[in-house]
CSV table of C-alpha atoms in Angstrom, one decimal:
chain,number,residue,atom,x,y,z
A,19,GLN,CA,8.7,-12.2,29.1
A,20,ARG,CA,8.7,-13.2,25.4
A,21,ARG,CA,8.1,-10.1,22.7
A,22,ASN,CA,5.3,-11.5,20.1
A,23,ALA,CA,7.3,-8.9,17.6
A,24,PRO,CA,7.5,-10.2,14.1
A,25,GLU,CA,11.0,-10.8,12.9
A,26,PRO,CA,12.4,-9.1,9.7
A,27,PRO,CA,12.2,-10.8,6.9
A,28,ALA,CA,15.4,-12.7,6.0
A,29,SER,CA,15.0,-11.5,2.0
A,30,ALA,CA,12.0,-9.6,0.7
A,31,PHE,CA,10.6,-9.0,-3.5
A,32,TYR,CA,12.0,-6.6,-5.7
A,33,LEU,CA,11.4,-5.9,-9.0
A,34,GLN,CA,14.2,-5.7,-11.0
A,35,LEU,CA,13.6,-2.4,-13.5
A,36,GLY,CA,16.9,-2.9,-15.6
A,37,ALA,CA,20.9,-4.2,-15.3
A,38,TYR,CA,22.9,-1.8,-17.2
A,39,ALA,CA,27.0,-2.2,-17.8
A,40,ARG,CA,27.4,1.6,-17.1
A,41,ALA,CA,26.4,3.7,-14.1
A,42,ASP,CA,25.2,6.7,-15.8
A,43,LYS,CA,22.5,4.7,-17.9
A,44,ALA,CA,21.1,3.3,-14.6
A,45,GLU,CA,21.0,6.7,-12.5
A,46,GLN,CA,19.3,8.0,-16.0
A,47,ALA,CA,16.8,5.1,-15.8
A,48,ARG,CA,16.1,5.7,-12.2
A,49,ALA,CA,15.7,9.2,-13.0
A,50,ARG,CA,13.3,8.4,-15.8
A,51,LEU,CA,11.5,6.1,-13.7
A,52,ARG,CA,11.3,8.3,-10.8
A,53,ASN,CA,8.3,10.2,-11.2
A,54,ASN,CA,6.4,7.2,-13.1
A,55,ALA,CA,2.9,6.9,-11.0
A,56,SER,CA,3.0,2.9,-11.6
A,57,VAL,CA,6.6,2.6,-9.5
A,58,ARG,CA,6.0,1.4,-6.0
A,59,GLY,CA,8.4,1.4,-3.8
A,60,MET,CA,12.2,3.3,-3.3
A,61,LEU,CA,14.2,3.3,-6.4
A,62,GLU,CA,17.5,1.7,-6.0
A,63,VAL,CA,20.6,1.3,-8.0
A,64,VAL,CA,22.7,-1.6,-7.0
A,65,LYS,CA,26.5,-2.6,-7.8
A,66,GLY,CA,27.0,-6.0,-8.4
A,67,GLY,CA,29.8,-7.8,-10.6
A,68,SER,CA,29.9,-5.2,-13.6
A,69,LEU,CA,26.6,-4.3,-13.9
A,70,HIS,CA,24.6,-1.7,-12.1
A,71,ARG,CA,20.5,-3.2,-11.8
A,72,LEU,CA,17.9,-1.1,-10.9
A,73,PHE,CA,15.2,-2.1,-8.4
A,74,SER,CA,12.3,-0.8,-6.9
A,75,GLY,CA,10.9,-1.9,-3.4
A,76,PRO,CA,10.8,-3.7,-0.8
A,77,PHE,CA,7.6,-5.8,-1.2
A,78,ALA,CA,6.5,-7.6,2.1
A,79,SER,CA,5.5,-10.1,-0.5
A,80,ARG,CA,4.6,-11.7,-4.0
A,81,GLY,CA,1.5,-10.4,-4.2
A,82,GLU,CA,2.8,-7.3,-3.5
A,83,ALA,CA,5.3,-7.5,-5.8
A,84,ASP,CA,3.1,-8.8,-8.9
A,85,GLU,CA,0.5,-6.2,-8.7
A,86,ALA,CA,3.4,-3.7,-8.7
A,87,LEU,CA,4.9,-5.4,-11.9
A,88,ARG,CA,1.3,-5.6,-12.9
A,89,ALA,CA,1.3,-1.9,-13.3
A,90,LEU,CA,4.6,-1.3,-14.5
A,91,GLN,CA,4.0,-3.7,-17.7
A,92,ALA,CA,0.8,-1.1,-18.5
A,93,ALA,CA,3.0,1.5,-18.5
A,94,GLY,CA,5.4,0.1,-20.6
A,95,VAL,CA,8.0,-1.2,-18.4
A,96,GLU,CA,9.1,-4.6,-18.4
A,97,PRO,CA,10.6,-5.9,-14.9
A,98,MET,CA,11.1,-8.7,-13.2
A,99,VAL,CA,10.2,-9.9,-9.6
A,100,VAL,CA,13.3,-11.2,-7.7
A,101,ARG,CA,13.9,-12.2,-4.1
A,102,ARG,CA,16.8,-10.3,-2.3
């Protein structure tokens, strides 16, 4: 019998809230945004090369990510939508 469970997505949408050369700066930004009511999803610092990127998410669709992006922009944050 075949199961109809959906496959997990290979990638999901996230908001990149910043990119920092120093890990402590990324952690400071995460701490500052942790209590911001406009932040949706979990906050995660990911090291890639020489940068520490701060992400929120994941979001199931581009539409959900765009909605979260607009809420953050209204709060004075300038994120960008990324897929990872």
